[in-house]
mmCIF file of C-alpha atoms in Angstrom:
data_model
loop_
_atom_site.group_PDB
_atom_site.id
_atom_site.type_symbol
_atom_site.label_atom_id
_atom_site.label_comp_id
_atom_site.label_asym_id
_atom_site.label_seq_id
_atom_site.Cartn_x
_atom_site.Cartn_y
_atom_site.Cartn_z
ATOM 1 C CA UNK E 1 -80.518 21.347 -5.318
ATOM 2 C CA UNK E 2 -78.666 22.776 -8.103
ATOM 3 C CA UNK E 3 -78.180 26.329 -9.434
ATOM 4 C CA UNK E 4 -77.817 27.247 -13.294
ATOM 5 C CA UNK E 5 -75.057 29.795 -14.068
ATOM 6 C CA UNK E 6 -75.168 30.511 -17.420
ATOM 7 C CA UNK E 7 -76.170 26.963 -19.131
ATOM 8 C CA UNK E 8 -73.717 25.086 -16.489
ATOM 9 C CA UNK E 9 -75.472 23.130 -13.643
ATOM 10 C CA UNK E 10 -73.339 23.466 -10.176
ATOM 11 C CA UNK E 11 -74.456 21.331 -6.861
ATOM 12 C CA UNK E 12 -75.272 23.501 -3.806
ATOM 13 C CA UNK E 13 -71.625 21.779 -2.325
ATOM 14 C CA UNK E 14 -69.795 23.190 -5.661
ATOM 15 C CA UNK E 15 -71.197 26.472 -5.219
ATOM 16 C CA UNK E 16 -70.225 26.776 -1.217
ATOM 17 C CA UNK E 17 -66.825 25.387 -2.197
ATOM 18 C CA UNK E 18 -66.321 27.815 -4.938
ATOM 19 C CA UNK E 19 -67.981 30.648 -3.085
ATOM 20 C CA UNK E 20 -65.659 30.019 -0.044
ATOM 21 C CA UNK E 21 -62.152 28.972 -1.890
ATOM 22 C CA UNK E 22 -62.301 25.161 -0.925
ATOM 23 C CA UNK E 23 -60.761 23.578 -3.918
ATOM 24 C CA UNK E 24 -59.540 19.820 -4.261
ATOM 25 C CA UNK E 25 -55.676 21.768 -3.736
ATOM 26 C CA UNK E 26 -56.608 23.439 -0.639
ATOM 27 C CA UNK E 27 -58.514 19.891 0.814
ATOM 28 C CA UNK E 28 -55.585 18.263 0.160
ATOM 29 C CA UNK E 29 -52.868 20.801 1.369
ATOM 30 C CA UNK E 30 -54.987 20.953 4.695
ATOM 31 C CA UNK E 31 -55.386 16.714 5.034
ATOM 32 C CA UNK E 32 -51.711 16.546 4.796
ATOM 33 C CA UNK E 33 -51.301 19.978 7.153
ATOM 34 C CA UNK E 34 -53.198 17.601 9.478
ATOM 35 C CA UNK E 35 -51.164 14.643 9.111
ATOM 36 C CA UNK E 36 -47.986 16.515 9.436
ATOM 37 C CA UNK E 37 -48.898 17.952 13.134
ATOM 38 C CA UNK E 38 -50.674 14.154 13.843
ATOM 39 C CA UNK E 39 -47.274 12.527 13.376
ATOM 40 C CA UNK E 40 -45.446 15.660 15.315
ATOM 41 C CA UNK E 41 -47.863 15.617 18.619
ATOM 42 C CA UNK E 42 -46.970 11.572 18.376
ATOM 43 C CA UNK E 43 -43.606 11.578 18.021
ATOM 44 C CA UNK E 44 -43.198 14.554 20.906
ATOM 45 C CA UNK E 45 -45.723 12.143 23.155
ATOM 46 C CA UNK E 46 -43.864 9.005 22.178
ATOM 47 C CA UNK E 47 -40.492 10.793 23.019
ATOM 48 C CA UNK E 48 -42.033 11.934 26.556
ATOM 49 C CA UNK E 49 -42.810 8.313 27.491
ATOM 50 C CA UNK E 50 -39.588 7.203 26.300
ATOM 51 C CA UNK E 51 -37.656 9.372 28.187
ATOM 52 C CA UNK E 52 -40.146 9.032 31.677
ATOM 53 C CA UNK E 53 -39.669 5.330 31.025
ATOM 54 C CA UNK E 54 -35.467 5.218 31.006
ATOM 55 C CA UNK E 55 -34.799 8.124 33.548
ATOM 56 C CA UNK E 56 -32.778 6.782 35.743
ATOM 57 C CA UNK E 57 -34.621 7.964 38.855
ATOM 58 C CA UNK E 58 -37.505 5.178 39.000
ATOM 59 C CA UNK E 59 -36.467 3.647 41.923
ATOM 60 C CA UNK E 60 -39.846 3.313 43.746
ATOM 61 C CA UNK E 61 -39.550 4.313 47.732
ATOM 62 C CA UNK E 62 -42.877 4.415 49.649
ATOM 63 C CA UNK E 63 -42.551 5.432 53.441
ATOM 64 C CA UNK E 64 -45.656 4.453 55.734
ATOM 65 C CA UNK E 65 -46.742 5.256 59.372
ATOM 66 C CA UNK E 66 -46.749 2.862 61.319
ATOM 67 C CA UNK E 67 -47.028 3.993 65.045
ATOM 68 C CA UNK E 68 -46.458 7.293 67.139
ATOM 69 C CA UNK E 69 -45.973 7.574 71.124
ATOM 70 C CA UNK E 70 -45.823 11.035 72.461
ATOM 71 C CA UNK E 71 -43.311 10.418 75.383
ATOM 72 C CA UNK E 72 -43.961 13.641 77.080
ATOM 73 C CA UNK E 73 -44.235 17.628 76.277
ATOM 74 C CA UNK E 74 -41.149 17.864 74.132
ATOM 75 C CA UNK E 75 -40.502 14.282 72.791
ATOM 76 C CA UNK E 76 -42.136 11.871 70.643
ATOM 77 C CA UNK E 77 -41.483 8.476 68.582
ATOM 78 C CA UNK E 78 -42.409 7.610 65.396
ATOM 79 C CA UNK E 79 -42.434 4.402 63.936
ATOM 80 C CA UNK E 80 -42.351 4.065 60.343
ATOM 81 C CA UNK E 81 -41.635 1.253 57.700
ATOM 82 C CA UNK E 82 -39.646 2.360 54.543
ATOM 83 C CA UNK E 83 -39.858 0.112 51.142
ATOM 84 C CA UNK E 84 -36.612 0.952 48.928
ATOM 85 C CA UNK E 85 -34.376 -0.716 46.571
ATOM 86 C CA UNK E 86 -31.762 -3.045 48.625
ATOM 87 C CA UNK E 87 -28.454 -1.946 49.594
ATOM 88 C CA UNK E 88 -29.520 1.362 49.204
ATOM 89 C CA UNK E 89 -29.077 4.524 51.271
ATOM 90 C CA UNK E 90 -32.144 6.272 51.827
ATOM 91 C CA UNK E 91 -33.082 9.827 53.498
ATOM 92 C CA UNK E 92 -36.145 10.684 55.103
ATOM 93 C CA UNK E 93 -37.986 13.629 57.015
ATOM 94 C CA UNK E 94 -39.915 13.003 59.894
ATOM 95 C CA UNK E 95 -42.035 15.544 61.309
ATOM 96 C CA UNK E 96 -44.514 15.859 64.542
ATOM 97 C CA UNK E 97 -47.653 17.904 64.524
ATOM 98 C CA UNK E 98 -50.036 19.347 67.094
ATOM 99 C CA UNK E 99 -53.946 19.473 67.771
ATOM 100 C CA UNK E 100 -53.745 22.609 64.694
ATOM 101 C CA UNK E 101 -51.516 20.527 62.045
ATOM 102 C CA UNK E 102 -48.822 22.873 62.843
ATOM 103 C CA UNK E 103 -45.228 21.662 62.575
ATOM 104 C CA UNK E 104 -43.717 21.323 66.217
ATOM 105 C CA UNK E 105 -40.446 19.116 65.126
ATOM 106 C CA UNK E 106 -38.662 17.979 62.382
ATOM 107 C CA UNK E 107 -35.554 17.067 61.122
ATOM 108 C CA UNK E 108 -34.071 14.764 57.908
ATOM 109 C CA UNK E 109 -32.836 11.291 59.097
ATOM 110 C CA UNK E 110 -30.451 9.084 57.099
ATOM 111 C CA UNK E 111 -31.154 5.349 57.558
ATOM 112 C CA UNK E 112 -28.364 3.049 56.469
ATOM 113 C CA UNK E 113 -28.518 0.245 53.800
ATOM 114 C CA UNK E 114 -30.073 -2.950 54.399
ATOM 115 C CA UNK E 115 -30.415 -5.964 52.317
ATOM 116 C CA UNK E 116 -34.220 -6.449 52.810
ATOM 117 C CA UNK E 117 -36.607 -4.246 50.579
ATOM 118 C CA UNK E 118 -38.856 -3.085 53.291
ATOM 119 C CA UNK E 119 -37.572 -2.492 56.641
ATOM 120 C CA UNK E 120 -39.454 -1.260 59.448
ATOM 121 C CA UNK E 121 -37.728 2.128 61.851
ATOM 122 C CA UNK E 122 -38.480 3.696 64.830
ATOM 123 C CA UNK E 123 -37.431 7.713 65.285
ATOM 124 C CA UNK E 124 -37.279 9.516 68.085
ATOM 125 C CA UNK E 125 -37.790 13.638 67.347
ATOM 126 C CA UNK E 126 -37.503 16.550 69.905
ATOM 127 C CA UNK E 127 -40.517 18.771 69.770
ATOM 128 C CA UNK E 128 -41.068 22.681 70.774
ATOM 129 C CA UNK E 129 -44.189 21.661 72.191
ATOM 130 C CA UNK E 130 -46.775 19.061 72.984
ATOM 131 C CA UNK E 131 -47.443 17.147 69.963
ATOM 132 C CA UNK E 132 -50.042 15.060 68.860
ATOM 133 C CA UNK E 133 -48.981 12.887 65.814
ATOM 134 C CA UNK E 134 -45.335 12.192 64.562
ATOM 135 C CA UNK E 135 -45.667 11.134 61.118
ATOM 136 C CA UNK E 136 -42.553 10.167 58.080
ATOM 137 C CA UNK E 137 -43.317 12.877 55.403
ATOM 138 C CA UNK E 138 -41.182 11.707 52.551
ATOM 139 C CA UNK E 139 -38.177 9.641 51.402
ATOM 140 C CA UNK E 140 -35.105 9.470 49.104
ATOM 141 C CA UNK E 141 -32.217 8.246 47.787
ATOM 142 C CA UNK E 142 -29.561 11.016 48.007
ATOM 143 C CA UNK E 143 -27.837 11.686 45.198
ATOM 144 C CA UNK E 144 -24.064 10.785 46.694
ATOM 145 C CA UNK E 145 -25.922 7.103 46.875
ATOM 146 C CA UNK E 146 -27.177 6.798 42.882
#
């Protein structure tokens, strides 16, 4: 479609663009607008992974149940196995739980250096009342240790 102003012929896209303000300038100060925050948003993601990918605190430590034994009203044993860098000192809370998922007992164990990776513990832990699970919430290495 065109439109006739006064002896010049304009396409419909012309007239929109004129209409509007779009001119070849402001198309290409936009495109390069664009660009610029492109190679921003990549070089603040690329700096991200960088930095996740040489912080020193990637030693990987998983901590799994293994076994529980309620010995009577006020006492319980958990057994747990611990995977974590050799030679290193790791910490660890263990906790016991009853029927509701309430905390009965806890407290924050140290377990001394080994030279295998994965080692395998068993915890006894002093409860306020019957429990009914005993179970190794998480691990670390403390920071004295890095």
């Amino acid at each position: 479609m065109s439109l006739s102003t006064g002896g010049a012929t304009k396409t419909s896209t012309d007239a929109l663009d004129e209409r509007y303000g779009r001119t070849r300038r402001t198309t290409k100060r936009d495109r390069r607008i664009l660009v610029i925050a492109a190679a921003a948003f990549a070089v603040v993601l690329g700096s991200w992974v960088v930095w996740g990918a040489l912080d020193g605190d990637n030693a990987s430590i998983e901590a799994k149940d293994t076994a529980h034994r309620i010995i009577d009203d006020h006492n319980v044993e958990i057994g747990f196995q611990v995977s974590a860098p050799s030679n290193s000192r790791v910490q660890c809370v263990i906790q016991a739980m009853d029927p509701q998922f309430t905390v009965v007992g806890w407290k924050v164990i140290e377990l001394e250096p080994g030279s295998a990776p994965v080692r395998n513990f068993t915890q006894p832990l002093k409860t306020t009342q019957l429990a009914t699970t005993g179970i190794v919430k998480n691990c670390w290495i403390p920071e004295a240790s890095r």
